[in-house]
Amino acid sequence: MAETEEEEVASAEASGFSDLSDSEFLEVLDLEDTQESNASLSKPGPSSELPGKDGKLISLEKWKRGLDVSSPMERFHLKYLYVTDLSTQNWCEQQMVYEKELPGFLVPEKAAVLDTGACIHLARELEVHDLVTIPITTKEDAWAVKFLNILSMIPTLQSEGRIREFPVFGEVEGVLLVGVIDELHYTAKGELELVELKTRRRPVLPLEAQKKKDCFQVSLYKHIFDAMVQGKVTTDSLIHHTKLRPEKPLGPSVLRHAQQGGFSVKSLGDLMELVFLSLTLSDLPVIDILKIEYIHQETSTVLGTEIVAFEEKEVRGKVQHYMAYWMGHREPQGVDMEEAWKCRTCNYADICEWRKGGGVHSSMLEPQAKKAK
């Protein structure tokens, strides 16, 4: 049966985790200390219990009810989201939530998958440019490095060259989304093509469910990149969401690197103004083609490619649905019954409220239970 085949492949691929954008995952780690984060929690177990304030174990549901916040954005102290946050919602939203609630829980097998994928990404990046390490001490410096990378890549794109690891950011449905595009280059016909590299632990192409997640991810990249080059992303919006201090002077290392690149800037605000001006005056085109390239990690063999049709209405609909969770307008949702095979390889299956509720979040059942009494 087809369903059985899907289950077997899914278990080998560890819930689609190996299809995360490795470069973007690394960026999350790099900037982790620049965003406030909730306290680390212990590894979840079958007992569904977590340490409380007094050290005693409490249930996950009681712990969540004790949080005096109005939305997940506040609960997790997030100023912005990564594109991969939304693409993992496309795989299983409930799983993504548990990964946020239980940080630091990464089994060795998954860590090894990401390490190998990151090495392949790094090798690809070194093919087109050298990497320079710039020490940073503030979130302003971290964003300054993003801006310097963009400024160094714009001329290459203008001359129809190839670039890799291009930072993107923009407000979508009232929330700032941040990501990294693996590669941008021009085709023989002069079309701007985005290529997303996905590494695979096994020499097989992913399931349709995983492809859908990947297609959604690259569609989001196009949506944000197009807005950037069309002048739809503003400094005011970026400052509002990130709480950056534009008047803050650049750190010595960042300032030195900026001057070496020929940029006469002193503060983050100077750099931001230069970046947005360069983006809007560069006459860069919007992205014409979206392509996903699947590569076997061990052999670096290309397993296949996927050309993605950009459906703006569909992308906007999904974004609105996923943002409704982040804004606190609805509870997280798990997978539909026909995709319950994903649960077989999920690390949170034993504590999953969606599964225990039979496909309905347990908190949704509480009012009905009270009425029954």
mmCIF file of C-alpha atoms in Angstrom:
data_model
loop_
_atom_site.group_PDB
_atom_site.id
_atom_site.type_symbol
_atom_site.label_atom_id
_atom_site.label_comp_id
_atom_site.label_asym_id
_atom_site.label_seq_id
_atom_site.Cartn_x
_atom_site.Cartn_y
_atom_site.Cartn_z
ATOM 1 C CA MET A 1 0.000 0.000 0.000
ATOM 2 C CA ALA A 2 1.139 3.549 -0.681
ATOM 3 C CA GLU A 3 0.449 4.566 2.916
ATOM 4 C CA THR A 4 2.796 1.869 4.224
ATOM 5 C CA GLU A 5 5.556 3.017 1.886
ATOM 6 C CA GLU A 6 5.119 6.582 3.087
ATOM 7 C CA GLU A 7 5.415 5.492 6.708
ATOM 8 C CA GLU A 8 8.632 3.595 6.059
ATOM 9 C CA VAL A 9 10.317 6.480 4.260
ATOM 10 C CA ALA A 10 9.080 9.001 6.809
ATOM 11 C CA SER A 11 10.618 7.101 9.705
ATOM 12 C CA ALA A 12 13.953 7.033 7.896
ATOM 13 C CA GLU A 13 13.847 10.785 7.296
ATOM 14 C CA ALA A 14 13.049 11.684 10.918
ATOM 15 C CA SER A 15 9.833 13.661 10.499
ATOM 16 C CA GLY A 16 11.124 15.805 7.684
ATOM 17 C CA PHE A 17 13.648 17.498 9.971
ATOM 18 C CA SER A 18 16.505 16.888 7.562
ATOM 19 C CA ASP A 19 14.722 19.127 5.058
ATOM 20 C CA LEU A 20 15.100 22.253 7.189
ATOM 21 C CA SER A 21 17.140 24.938 5.524
ATOM 22 C CA ASP A 22 20.481 24.214 7.170
ATOM 23 C CA SER A 23 21.812 27.709 6.553
ATOM 24 C CA GLU A 24 18.792 29.270 8.172
ATOM 25 C CA PHE A 25 18.964 26.900 11.142
ATOM 26 C CA LEU A 26 22.557 27.931 11.729
ATOM 27 C CA GLU A 27 21.539 31.570 11.665
ATOM 28 C CA VAL A 28 18.991 30.885 14.393
ATOM 29 C CA LEU A 29 21.799 29.555 16.551
ATOM 30 C CA ASP A 30 24.093 32.481 15.747
ATOM 31 C CA LEU A 31 21.538 35.089 16.769
ATOM 32 C CA GLU A 32 19.967 33.114 19.587
ATOM 33 C CA ASP A 33 21.714 35.143 22.263
ATOM 34 C CA THR A 34 20.530 38.432 20.743
ATOM 35 C CA GLN A 35 16.884 37.600 21.364
ATOM 36 C CA GLU A 36 15.319 37.000 24.752
ATOM 37 C CA SER A 37 14.396 33.354 25.144
ATOM 38 C CA ASN A 38 12.402 31.394 27.676
ATOM 39 C CA ALA A 39 14.233 29.170 30.152
ATOM 40 C CA SER A 40 15.495 25.818 28.919
ATOM 41 C CA LEU A 41 13.385 22.859 29.905
ATOM 42 C CA SER A 42 14.102 19.204 30.385
ATOM 43 C CA LYS A 43 13.691 16.543 27.727
ATOM 44 C CA PRO A 44 10.003 15.571 27.422
ATOM 45 C CA GLY A 45 9.036 12.084 28.465
ATOM 46 C CA PRO A 46 5.977 9.831 28.559
ATOM 47 C CA SER A 47 4.933 11.350 31.902
ATOM 48 C CA SER A 48 4.261 14.705 30.192
ATOM 49 C CA GLU A 49 5.738 16.507 33.217
ATOM 50 C CA LEU A 50 8.017 19.513 33.490
ATOM 51 C CA PRO A 51 9.851 21.163 36.404
ATOM 52 C CA GLY A 52 7.820 23.913 38.108
ATOM 53 C CA LYS A 53 9.080 26.986 39.945
ATOM 54 C CA ASP A 54 9.544 25.026 43.182
ATOM 55 C CA GLY A 55 11.372 22.202 41.395
ATOM 56 C CA LYS A 56 8.392 19.844 41.604
ATOM 57 C CA LEU A 57 7.100 18.216 38.435
ATOM 58 C CA ILE A 58 3.909 19.614 36.954
ATOM 59 C CA SER A 59 1.963 18.579 33.867
ATOM 60 C CA LEU A 60 2.680 20.307 30.575
ATOM 61 C CA GLU A 61 -0.923 21.534 30.435
ATOM 62 C CA LYS A 62 -0.728 23.117 33.933
ATOM 63 C CA TRP A 63 2.584 24.725 33.035
ATOM 64 C CA LYS A 64 1.074 26.285 29.913
ATOM 65 C CA ARG A 65 -2.033 27.497 31.805
ATOM 66 C CA GLY A 66 0.289 29.219 34.271
ATOM 67 C CA LEU A 67 1.753 31.434 31.557
ATOM 68 C CA ASP A 68 0.276 34.909 31.870
ATOM 69 C CA VAL A 69 0.632 35.917 28.225
ATOM 70 C CA SER A 70 -1.811 36.645 25.446
ATOM 71 C CA SER A 71 0.024 35.176 22.445
ATOM 72 C CA PRO A 72 2.804 32.719 21.519
ATOM 73 C CA MET A 73 4.906 35.669 20.277
ATOM 74 C CA GLU A 74 4.916 36.974 23.849
ATOM 75 C CA ARG A 75 5.213 33.548 25.456
ATOM 76 C CA PHE A 76 8.409 32.778 23.559
ATOM 77 C CA HIS A 77 9.662 36.399 23.773
ATOM 78 C CA LEU A 78 9.914 36.640 19.992
ATOM 79 C CA LYS A 79 10.379 39.904 18.132
ATOM 80 C CA TYR A 80 10.216 38.194 14.743
ATOM 81 C CA LEU A 81 9.847 34.773 13.130
ATOM 82 C CA TYR A 82 12.023 32.800 10.747
ATOM 83 C CA VAL A 83 10.685 31.550 7.448
ATOM 84 C CA THR A 84 11.396 28.008 8.639
ATOM 85 C CA ASP A 85 9.060 28.568 11.607
ATOM 86 C CA LEU A 86 6.183 28.840 9.153
ATOM 87 C CA SER A 87 7.403 26.063 6.871
ATOM 88 C CA THR A 88 7.610 23.653 9.820
ATOM 89 C CA GLN A 89 4.055 24.648 10.719
ATOM 90 C CA ASN A 90 3.214 23.353 7.253
ATOM 91 C CA TRP A 91 4.625 19.953 8.291
ATOM 92 C CA CYS A 92 3.066 19.784 11.774
ATOM 93 C CA GLU A 93 2.202 22.891 13.731
ATOM 94 C CA GLN A 94 1.893 21.069 17.045
ATOM 95 C CA GLN A 95 5.373 19.579 16.636
ATOM 96 C CA MET A 96 6.786 23.031 15.907
ATOM 97 C CA VAL A 97 5.178 24.364 19.099
ATOM 98 C CA TYR A 98 6.733 21.607 21.207
ATOM 99 C CA GLU A 99 10.129 22.414 19.709
ATOM 100 C CA LYS A 100 9.645 26.001 20.906
ATOM 101 C CA GLU A 101 8.352 25.003 24.333
ATOM 102 C CA LEU A 102 11.102 22.447 24.913
ATOM 103 C CA PRO A 103 14.270 24.111 23.561
ATOM 104 C CA GLY A 104 17.545 22.259 23.455
ATOM 105 C CA PHE A 105 15.859 18.918 22.792
ATOM 106 C CA LEU A 106 17.729 17.758 19.688
ATOM 107 C CA VAL A 107 18.557 14.072 19.444
ATOM 108 C CA PRO A 108 22.102 13.201 18.209
ATOM 109 C CA GLU A 109 20.758 11.748 14.950
ATOM 110 C CA LYS A 110 19.085 15.020 13.996
ATOM 111 C CA ALA A 111 22.101 17.047 15.066
ATOM 112 C CA ALA A 112 24.307 14.910 12.786
ATOM 113 C CA VAL A 113 21.896 15.446 9.877
ATOM 114 C CA LEU A 114 22.087 19.219 10.317
ATOM 115 C CA ASP A 115 25.884 19.197 10.692
ATOM 116 C CA THR A 116 26.332 17.287 7.436
ATOM 117 C CA GLY A 117 23.873 19.517 5.601
ATOM 118 C CA ALA A 118 25.592 22.629 6.941
ATOM 119 C CA CYS A 119 28.939 21.419 5.592
ATOM 120 C CA ILE A 120 27.432 20.984 2.113
ATOM 121 C CA HIS A 121 25.935 24.475 2.267
ATOM 122 C CA LEU A 122 29.270 25.923 3.376
ATOM 123 C CA ALA A 123 31.123 24.218 0.519
ATOM 124 C CA ARG A 124 28.596 25.644 -1.943
ATOM 125 C CA GLU A 125 28.969 29.140 -0.471
ATOM 126 C CA LEU A 126 32.769 29.044 -0.659
ATOM 127 C CA GLU A 127 32.505 28.381 -4.397
ATOM 128 C CA VAL A 128 31.344 31.968 -5.005
ATOM 129 C CA HIS A 129 32.940 34.013 -2.223
ATOM 130 C CA ASP A 130 35.235 33.879 0.787
ATOM 131 C CA LEU A 131 33.935 34.019 4.346
ATOM 132 C CA VAL A 132 35.177 36.628 6.814
ATOM 133 C CA THR A 133 34.617 36.217 10.552
ATOM 134 C CA ILE A 134 33.461 39.449 12.205
ATOM 135 C CA PRO A 135 33.197 39.438 16.033
ATOM 136 C CA ILE A 136 29.909 40.893 17.239
ATOM 137 C CA THR A 137 28.726 41.821 20.725
ATOM 138 C CA THR A 138 25.263 43.338 20.156
ATOM 139 C CA LYS A 139 22.131 42.602 18.156
ATOM 140 C CA GLU A 140 22.793 45.831 16.252
ATOM 141 C CA ASP A 141 26.144 44.430 15.107
ATOM 142 C CA ALA A 142 24.466 41.141 14.141
ATOM 143 C CA TRP A 143 22.023 42.989 11.883
ATOM 144 C CA ALA A 144 24.828 45.222 10.591
ATOM 145 C CA VAL A 145 26.586 42.094 9.281
ATOM 146 C CA LYS A 146 23.353 41.118 7.466
ATOM 147 C CA PHE A 147 23.236 44.558 5.865
ATOM 148 C CA LEU A 148 26.894 44.431 4.829
ATOM 149 C CA ASN A 149 26.296 41.052 3.204
ATOM 150 C CA ILE A 150 23.371 42.482 1.242
ATOM 151 C CA LEU A 151 25.409 45.503 0.129
ATOM 152 C CA SER A 152 28.228 43.262 -1.077
ATOM 153 C CA MET A 153 25.822 41.035 -3.054
ATOM 154 C CA ILE A 154 23.729 43.696 -4.805
ATOM 155 C CA PRO A 155 26.474 44.598 -7.350
ATOM 156 C CA THR A 156 26.936 40.911 -8.187
ATOM 157 C CA LEU A 157 23.225 40.546 -8.876
ATOM 158 C CA GLN A 158 23.246 43.740 -10.936
ATOM 159 C CA SER A 159 25.985 42.281 -13.138
ATOM 160 C CA GLU A 160 23.959 39.051 -13.484
ATOM 161 C CA GLY A 161 26.313 37.051 -11.285
ATOM 162 C CA ARG A 162 25.607 34.249 -8.809
ATOM 163 C CA ILE A 163 25.205 34.823 -5.059
ATOM 164 C CA ARG A 164 24.591 32.537 -2.121
ATOM 165 C CA GLU A 165 23.206 33.018 1.407
ATOM 166 C CA PHE A 166 21.257 36.231 0.723
ATOM 167 C CA PRO A 167 19.472 37.572 3.860
ATOM 168 C CA VAL A 168 15.815 38.539 3.467
ATOM 169 C CA PHE A 169 13.371 40.201 5.852
ATOM 170 C CA GLY A 170 9.981 41.848 5.654
ATOM 171 C CA GLU A 171 6.676 42.343 7.401
ATOM 172 C CA VAL A 172 4.023 39.770 6.534
ATOM 173 C CA GLU A 173 0.566 39.941 8.112
ATOM 174 C CA GLY A 174 1.876 42.272 10.812
ATOM 175 C CA VAL A 175 4.830 40.043 11.798
ATOM 176 C CA LEU A 176 8.456 40.394 10.697
ATOM 177 C CA LEU A 177 9.766 37.344 8.828
ATOM 178 C CA VAL A 178 13.510 36.702 8.460
ATOM 179 C CA GLY A 179 15.297 34.134 6.309
ATOM 180 C CA VAL A 180 18.272 33.264 4.119
ATOM 181 C CA ILE A 181 17.999 32.412 0.415
ATOM 182 C CA ASP A 182 20.445 29.657 -0.525
ATOM 183 C CA GLU A 183 21.203 30.857 -4.050
ATOM 184 C CA LEU A 184 20.185 33.434 -6.655
ATOM 185 C CA HIS A 185 21.397 33.417 -10.244
ATOM 186 C CA TYR A 186 20.253 34.228 -13.772
ATOM 187 C CA THR A 187 19.233 31.637 -16.340
ATOM 188 C CA ALA A 188 20.366 31.683 -19.970
ATOM 189 C CA LYS A 189 17.151 33.596 -20.757
ATOM 190 C CA GLY A 190 18.006 36.281 -18.204
ATOM 191 C CA GLU A 191 15.429 35.180 -15.620
ATOM 192 C CA LEU A 192 16.293 35.494 -11.917
ATOM 193 C CA GLU A 193 16.165 32.021 -10.386
ATOM 194 C CA LEU A 194 16.079 31.071 -6.707
ATOM 195 C CA VAL A 195 17.600 27.704 -5.802
ATOM 196 C CA GLU A 196 16.947 26.112 -2.409
ATOM 197 C CA LEU A 197 19.309 23.284 -1.451
ATOM 198 C CA LYS A 198 17.807 20.407 0.537
ATOM 199 C CA THR A 199 20.075 17.621 1.742
ATOM 200 C CA ARG A 200 18.754 14.087 2.188
ATOM 201 C CA ARG A 201 20.085 11.453 4.548
ATOM 202 C CA ARG A 202 18.850 8.663 2.266
ATOM 203 C CA PRO A 203 19.223 8.633 -1.545
ATOM 204 C CA VAL A 204 15.484 9.050 -2.137
ATOM 205 C CA LEU A 205 13.311 12.017 -3.008
ATOM 206 C CA PRO A 206 11.021 13.297 -0.227
ATOM 207 C CA LEU A 207 7.344 12.552 0.205
ATOM 208 C CA GLU A 208 4.729 14.913 -1.210
ATOM 209 C CA ALA A 209 4.057 16.248 2.306
ATOM 210 C CA GLN A 210 7.703 17.254 2.630
ATOM 211 C CA LYS A 211 7.753 18.753 -0.857
ATOM 212 C CA LYS A 212 4.740 20.903 0.045
ATOM 213 C CA LYS A 213 6.629 22.256 3.058
ATOM 214 C CA ASP A 214 9.655 23.055 0.903
ATOM 215 C CA CYS A 215 7.527 24.681 -1.800
ATOM 216 C CA PHE A 216 5.875 26.902 0.779
ATOM 217 C CA GLN A 217 9.285 27.908 2.133
ATOM 218 C CA VAL A 218 10.688 29.065 -1.218
ATOM 219 C CA SER A 219 7.413 30.832 -2.013
ATOM 220 C CA LEU A 220 7.826 32.844 1.189
ATOM 221 C CA TYR A 221 11.391 33.730 0.170
ATOM 222 C CA LYS A 222 10.124 35.090 -3.150
ATOM 223 C CA HIS A 223 7.344 37.038 -1.451
ATOM 224 C CA ILE A 224 9.817 38.747 0.913
ATOM 225 C CA PHE A 225 12.622 39.295 -1.633
ATOM 226 C CA ASP A 226 10.221 40.827 -4.159
ATOM 227 C CA ALA A 227 8.923 43.221 -1.491
ATOM 228 C CA MET A 228 12.499 44.248 -0.641
ATOM 229 C CA VAL A 229 13.496 45.152 -4.200
ATOM 230 C CA GLN A 230 10.138 46.879 -4.797
ATOM 231 C CA GLY A 231 10.696 49.228 -1.852
ATOM 232 C CA LYS A 232 7.853 47.765 0.235
ATOM 233 C CA VAL A 233 10.072 47.019 3.264
ATOM 234 C CA THR A 234 10.759 50.077 5.418
ATOM 235 C CA THR A 235 13.276 50.979 8.108
ATOM 236 C CA ASP A 236 10.434 52.041 10.415
ATOM 237 C CA SER A 237 8.859 48.585 10.194
ATOM 238 C CA LEU A 238 12.174 46.843 10.824
ATOM 239 C CA ILE A 239 12.998 49.022 13.847
ATOM 240 C CA HIS A 240 9.472 48.603 15.227
ATOM 241 C CA HIS A 241 9.670 44.809 15.214
ATOM 242 C CA THR A 242 13.323 44.238 16.134
ATOM 243 C CA LYS A 243 13.644 47.096 18.652
ATOM 244 C CA LEU A 244 17.006 47.917 17.086
ATOM 245 C CA ARG A 245 18.716 51.168 18.076
ATOM 246 C CA PRO A 246 19.658 52.877 14.798
ATOM 247 C CA GLU A 247 21.660 55.572 16.591
ATOM 248 C CA LYS A 248 23.977 52.971 18.149
ATOM 249 C CA PRO A 249 27.554 53.205 16.768
ATOM 250 C CA LEU A 250 28.834 50.136 14.965
ATOM 251 C CA GLY A 251 31.230 47.916 16.875
ATOM 252 C CA PRO A 252 34.969 48.289 16.023
ATOM 253 C CA SER A 253 35.165 45.066 13.991
ATOM 254 C CA VAL A 254 31.987 45.781 12.046
ATOM 255 C CA LEU A 255 33.009 49.400 11.414
ATOM 256 C CA ARG A 256 36.432 48.333 10.164
ATOM 257 C CA HIS A 257 34.905 45.806 7.780
ATOM 258 C CA ALA A 258 32.406 48.399 6.506
ATOM 259 C CA GLN A 259 35.183 50.892 5.812
ATOM 260 C CA GLN A 260 37.214 48.238 4.010
ATOM 261 C CA GLY A 261 34.191 47.688 1.779
ATOM 262 C CA GLY A 262 34.101 51.377 0.925
ATOM 263 C CA PHE A 263 31.031 52.243 3.007
ATOM 264 C CA SER A 264 31.205 55.565 4.889
ATOM 265 C CA VAL A 265 28.954 54.723 7.828
ATOM 266 C CA LYS A 266 29.231 55.157 11.588
ATOM 267 C CA SER A 267 25.980 53.899 13.042
ATOM 268 C CA LEU A 268 23.481 51.142 12.349
ATOM 269 C CA GLY A 269 21.062 53.793 11.108
ATOM 270 C CA ASP A 270 23.563 54.952 8.485
ATOM 271 C CA LEU A 271 23.948 51.376 7.283
ATOM 272 C CA MET A 272 20.192 50.732 7.221
ATOM 273 C CA GLU A 273 19.597 53.856 5.136
ATOM 274 C CA LEU A 274 22.289 52.783 2.689
ATOM 275 C CA VAL A 275 20.865 49.260 2.352
ATOM 276 C CA PHE A 276 17.274 50.337 1.698
ATOM 277 C CA LEU A 277 18.414 53.010 -0.727
ATOM 278 C CA SER A 278 20.588 50.492 -2.599
ATOM 279 C CA LEU A 279 17.748 47.956 -2.797
ATOM 280 C CA THR A 280 15.234 50.414 -4.217
ATOM 281 C CA LEU A 281 17.641 52.095 -6.669
ATOM 282 C CA SER A 282 19.372 48.913 -7.870
ATOM 283 C CA ASP A 283 16.646 47.994 -10.385
ATOM 284 C CA LEU A 284 16.920 44.367 -9.306
ATOM 285 C CA PRO A 285 14.139 42.220 -10.773
ATOM 286 C CA VAL A 286 11.692 40.108 -8.828
ATOM 287 C CA ILE A 287 12.348 36.371 -8.700
ATOM 288 C CA ASP A 288 11.070 34.603 -11.821
ATOM 289 C CA ILE A 289 11.769 30.918 -11.072
ATOM 290 C CA LEU A 290 11.688 28.919 -7.843
ATOM 291 C CA LYS A 291 13.689 25.681 -7.813
ATOM 292 C CA ILE A 292 14.397 23.136 -5.078
ATOM 293 C CA GLU A 293 17.427 20.867 -5.432
ATOM 294 C CA TYR A 294 17.542 17.635 -3.419
ATOM 295 C CA ILE A 295 21.022 16.255 -2.713
ATOM 296 C CA HIS A 296 22.169 13.039 -1.044
ATOM 297 C CA GLN A 297 24.321 14.010 1.949
ATOM 298 C CA GLU A 298 26.811 11.157 1.764
ATOM 299 C CA THR A 299 27.593 11.306 -1.964
ATOM 300 C CA SER A 300 26.533 14.890 -2.853
ATOM 301 C CA THR A 301 24.588 13.351 -5.739
ATOM 302 C CA VAL A 302 21.669 15.407 -7.055
ATOM 303 C CA LEU A 303 18.574 13.269 -6.502
ATOM 304 C CA GLY A 304 16.208 15.545 -8.362
ATOM 305 C CA THR A 305 14.851 19.057 -8.716
ATOM 306 C CA GLU A 306 11.432 20.579 -8.213
ATOM 307 C CA ILE A 307 10.183 23.671 -10.061
ATOM 308 C CA VAL A 308 7.688 25.517 -7.866
ATOM 309 C CA ALA A 309 4.760 27.492 -9.230
ATOM 310 C CA PHE A 310 4.250 30.625 -7.117
ATOM 311 C CA GLU A 311 0.586 30.889 -6.111
ATOM 312 C CA GLU A 312 0.287 34.212 -4.300
ATOM 313 C CA LYS A 313 -3.318 33.747 -3.149
ATOM 314 C CA GLU A 314 -2.550 30.306 -1.712
ATOM 315 C CA VAL A 315 0.615 31.554 0.026
ATOM 316 C CA ARG A 316 -1.240 34.480 1.594
ATOM 317 C CA GLY A 317 -3.984 32.159 2.808
ATOM 318 C CA LYS A 318 -1.508 29.842 4.509
ATOM 319 C CA VAL A 319 0.395 32.736 6.056
ATOM 320 C CA GLN A 320 -2.799 34.197 7.494
ATOM 321 C CA HIS A 321 -3.716 30.817 8.976
ATOM 322 C CA TYR A 322 -0.284 30.253 10.538
ATOM 323 C CA MET A 323 -0.008 33.823 11.851
ATOM 324 C CA ALA A 324 -3.373 33.393 13.594
ATOM 325 C CA TYR A 325 -1.622 30.959 15.945
ATOM 326 C CA TRP A 326 1.326 33.297 16.621
ATOM 327 C CA MET A 327 -1.017 36.200 17.363
ATOM 328 C CA GLY A 328 -2.955 34.077 19.862
ATOM 329 C CA HIS A 329 -6.179 33.877 17.830
ATOM 330 C CA ARG A 330 -6.321 30.065 17.860
ATOM 331 C CA GLU A 331 -4.794 26.954 19.427
ATOM 332 C CA PRO A 332 -2.042 24.988 17.621
ATOM 333 C CA GLN A 333 -3.184 22.193 15.340
ATOM 334 C CA GLY A 334 -1.661 18.797 14.647
ATOM 335 C CA VAL A 335 -1.825 16.725 11.488
ATOM 336 C CA ASP A 336 -4.975 15.448 9.812
ATOM 337 C CA MET A 337 -5.860 11.782 10.148
ATOM 338 C CA GLU A 338 -4.538 10.952 6.672
ATOM 339 C CA GLU A 339 -1.106 12.261 7.713
ATOM 340 C CA ALA A 340 -1.042 10.584 11.121
ATOM 341 C CA TRP A 341 1.948 8.525 9.887
ATOM 342 C CA LYS A 342 4.083 11.557 10.711
ATOM 343 C CA CYS A 343 3.496 10.877 14.419
ATOM 344 C CA ARG A 344 5.489 7.626 14.245
ATOM 345 C CA THR A 345 8.795 9.510 14.135
ATOM 346 C CA CYS A 346 7.826 12.518 16.265
ATOM 347 C CA ASN A 347 9.783 12.926 19.501
ATOM 348 C CA TYR A 348 6.740 14.458 21.174
ATOM 349 C CA ALA A 349 4.190 11.768 20.316
ATOM 350 C CA ASP A 350 3.907 10.602 23.950
ATOM 351 C CA ILE A 351 2.913 14.049 25.231
ATOM 352 C CA CYS A 352 1.020 15.326 22.186
ATOM 353 C CA GLU A 353 -2.275 16.936 23.215
ATOM 354 C CA TRP A 354 -3.539 16.831 19.642
ATOM 355 C CA ARG A 355 -3.220 13.035 19.526
ATOM 356 C CA LYS A 356 -4.752 12.604 22.985
ATOM 357 C CA GLY A 357 -7.698 14.728 21.939
ATOM 358 C CA GLY A 358 -8.307 12.599 18.865
ATOM 359 C CA GLY A 359 -7.371 15.365 16.461
ATOM 360 C CA VAL A 360 -8.724 18.176 18.664
ATOM 361 C CA HIS A 361 -6.540 20.235 20.998
ATOM 362 C CA SER A 362 -7.223 19.239 24.615
ATOM 363 C CA SER A 363 -7.869 22.834 25.696
ATOM 364 C CA MET A 364 -10.715 22.985 23.156
ATOM 365 C CA LEU A 365 -12.415 20.126 24.991
ATOM 366 C CA GLU A 366 -12.335 21.732 28.459
ATOM 367 C CA PRO A 367 -15.404 24.020 28.076
ATOM 368 C CA GLN A 368 -17.472 21.069 26.870
ATOM 369 C CA ALA A 369 -16.292 18.981 29.804
ATOM 370 C CA LYS A 370 -17.316 21.734 32.240
ATOM 371 C CA LYS A 371 -20.784 21.962 30.656
ATOM 372 C CA ALA A 372 -21.177 18.219 31.011
ATOM 373 C CA LYS A 373 -20.632 18.540 34.765
#
